[in-house]
Amino acid sequence: MAIRNVIKRDDEILYKQCRPVEVFDKRLHTILDDMKETLYHANGVGLAAPQVGILRCYCVIDTGEGYFELINPKIISSSGSQRAVEGCLSCPNDWGYVTRPNVVKFKAQDRNGKWYEKEVQELFARAVCHELDHLKGKLFVEKIEERVQVEQK
Ligand code: NI
């Protein structure tokens, strides 16, 4: 595994629509392994493929409820609402309140192409929404309702 460079918000690749994953091969697995290592190294809760320069629909998430790989993810339903401070590994100086659904049910494929469904809430639901936005070329900064200053360690 290797730590990959996380692309920052001034790079146009973060604003492009991703294409679906069609081949579930060794190359995909290697990138996923690298994304996992990169996520933990950065103390993040989610990382999407375009953030490491790959315009394909997948992301990795670990909000403390286990590590998940979401390939070709789609939100099936969402409900409720939560408002909390959000950040992004591609936008290290931007923090702010964003309103998201509180409960999200999604389906996705695992690294071998098998579909699964999961219902998540709170931070996990927030992370799913945030990462799926990345796959559509959208950054959370356009959704910030109120900026906050967070001291960088
Ligand atoms: Ni992000």
Coordinates of C-alpha atoms and ligand atoms in Angstrom, one line a residue:
M1 CA 0.0 0.0 0.0
A2 CA 1.1 3.6 -0.5
I3 CA -0.1 7.0 0.6
R4 CA -1.4 9.0 -2.4
N5 CA -1.3 12.7 -2.8
V6 CA -4.7 14.3 -2.0
I7 CA -5.6 16.8 -4.7
K8 CA -6.6 20.2 -3.4
R9 CA -9.6 22.3 -4.4
D10 CA -7.8 24.5 -7.0
D11 CA -7.4 21.5 -9.3
E12 CA -10.1 21.2 -12.0
I13 CA -10.3 17.4 -11.7
L14 CA -12.4 17.8 -8.5
Y15 CA -15.1 19.5 -10.5
K16 CA -15.7 16.8 -13.1
Q17 CA -18.3 14.1 -13.2
C18 CA -17.0 10.6 -12.5
R19 CA -17.7 7.6 -14.7
P20 CA -19.0 4.3 -13.3
V21 CA -16.5 1.5 -12.4
E22 CA -16.9 -1.4 -14.9
V23 CA -13.9 -3.5 -14.2
F24 CA -13.3 -4.9 -10.7
D25 CA -9.7 -5.9 -11.1
K26 CA -6.3 -5.9 -9.3
R27 CA -5.7 -2.3 -10.3
L28 CA -9.0 -1.2 -8.6
H29 CA -8.0 -3.1 -5.5
T30 CA -4.6 -1.5 -5.4
I31 CA -6.1 2.0 -5.6
L32 CA -8.6 1.1 -2.9
D33 CA -5.8 -0.1 -0.6
D34 CA -3.9 3.1 -1.2
M35 CA -7.0 5.2 -0.6
K36 CA -7.6 3.4 2.7
E37 CA -4.0 4.0 3.8
T38 CA -4.3 7.7 2.7
L39 CA -7.5 8.1 4.5
Y40 CA -6.1 6.9 7.8
H41 CA -2.9 8.7 7.4
A42 CA -4.8 12.0 7.0
N43 CA -7.2 11.2 9.9
G44 CA -10.1 11.6 7.5
V45 CA -13.5 10.0 7.5
G46 CA -13.9 9.7 3.8
L47 CA -12.0 9.9 0.5
A48 CA -13.3 9.8 -3.0
A49 CA -11.5 8.6 -6.1
P50 CA -11.3 12.0 -7.8
Q51 CA -9.3 13.3 -4.7
V52 CA -6.5 10.9 -5.8
G53 CA -6.9 11.9 -9.5
I54 CA -9.2 9.1 -10.6
L55 CA -12.5 10.1 -12.3
R56 CA -14.4 6.9 -11.4
C57 CA -17.4 6.5 -9.1
Y58 CA -16.0 5.1 -5.8
C59 CA -15.0 6.2 -2.4
V60 CA -13.9 4.8 1.0
I61 CA -15.4 5.8 4.3
D62 CA -14.7 5.1 8.0
T63 CA -16.5 7.2 10.5
G64 CA -15.6 4.9 13.4
E65 CA -18.3 2.4 12.5
G66 CA -16.0 0.3 10.3
Y67 CA -14.3 0.6 7.0
F68 CA -16.4 0.6 3.9
E69 CA -15.7 0.7 0.2
L70 CA -18.5 2.1 -2.0
I71 CA -18.2 1.4 -5.7
N72 CA -20.9 3.0 -8.0
P73 CA -22.8 4.1 -4.9
K74 CA -26.4 5.4 -5.2
I75 CA -28.6 6.9 -2.5
I76 CA -31.9 5.0 -2.4
S77 CA -33.6 7.2 0.2
S78 CA -32.9 9.8 2.8
S79 CA -34.8 11.4 5.6
G80 CA -34.4 13.8 8.5
S81 CA -31.9 16.6 8.7
Q82 CA -28.7 17.3 10.7
R83 CA -26.6 20.4 10.8
A84 CA -22.9 20.1 11.8
V85 CA -19.4 21.3 10.9
E86 CA -17.9 19.7 7.9
G87 CA -14.5 19.6 6.4
C88 CA -12.7 17.9 3.4
L89 CA -9.2 16.6 2.9
S90 CA -9.1 18.6 -0.4
C91 CA -10.0 21.8 1.4
P92 CA -7.8 21.9 4.5
N93 CA -8.7 25.5 5.3
D94 CA -12.4 25.4 4.8
W95 CA -14.7 24.4 7.6
G96 CA -18.3 25.2 8.1
Y97 CA -21.8 24.2 9.0
V98 CA -23.6 22.1 6.3
T99 CA -27.1 20.7 6.6
R100 CA -27.5 17.1 5.4
P101 CA -30.0 14.3 5.7
N102 CA -29.8 12.5 9.1
V103 CA -30.6 9.0 7.7
V104 CA -29.4 7.7 4.3
K105 CA -30.0 4.4 2.7
F106 CA -27.6 3.6 -0.1
K107 CA -26.6 0.8 -2.4
A108 CA -23.1 0.2 -3.6
Q109 CA -20.8 -2.5 -5.0
D110 CA -17.9 -3.9 -3.0
R111 CA -14.4 -4.3 -4.5
N112 CA -15.5 -7.6 -6.2
G113 CA -18.6 -6.1 -7.8
K114 CA -21.1 -7.5 -5.3
W115 CA -24.0 -5.2 -4.5
Y116 CA -24.9 -4.4 -0.9
E117 CA -27.4 -2.1 0.8
K118 CA -26.9 -0.2 4.0
E119 CA -28.8 2.3 6.1
V120 CA -26.7 4.8 8.0
Q121 CA -27.2 7.9 10.1
E122 CA -25.6 10.9 11.5
L123 CA -21.8 11.2 10.7
F124 CA -21.9 8.2 8.4
A125 CA -24.9 9.6 6.5
R126 CA -23.1 12.9 6.2
A127 CA -19.9 11.2 4.9
V128 CA -21.9 9.3 2.3
C129 CA -23.6 12.5 1.0
H130 CA -20.2 14.4 1.0
E131 CA -18.4 11.6 -0.9
L132 CA -21.2 11.1 -3.4
D133 CA -21.0 14.9 -4.1
H134 CA -17.3 14.4 -5.0
L135 CA -18.3 11.8 -7.6
K136 CA -20.5 14.4 -9.2
G137 CA -17.7 17.0 -9.2
K138 CA -19.2 19.0 -6.3
L139 CA -17.3 20.2 -3.3
F140 CA -18.9 20.8 0.1
V141 CA -17.7 24.4 0.2
E142 CA -20.5 25.5 -2.0
K143 CA -22.9 24.1 0.7
I144 CA -21.4 25.9 3.7
E145 CA -24.0 27.9 5.5
E146 CA -21.7 29.4 8.1
R147 CA -18.0 29.3 8.1
V148 CA -16.0 28.4 11.2
Q149 CA -12.3 28.7 12.0
V150 CA -10.7 25.4 13.0
E151 CA -7.2 25.4 14.3
Q152 CA -4.9 23.1 12.2
K153 CA -2.7 20.7 14.1
Ligands
NI1 NI -14.2 15.8 0.7

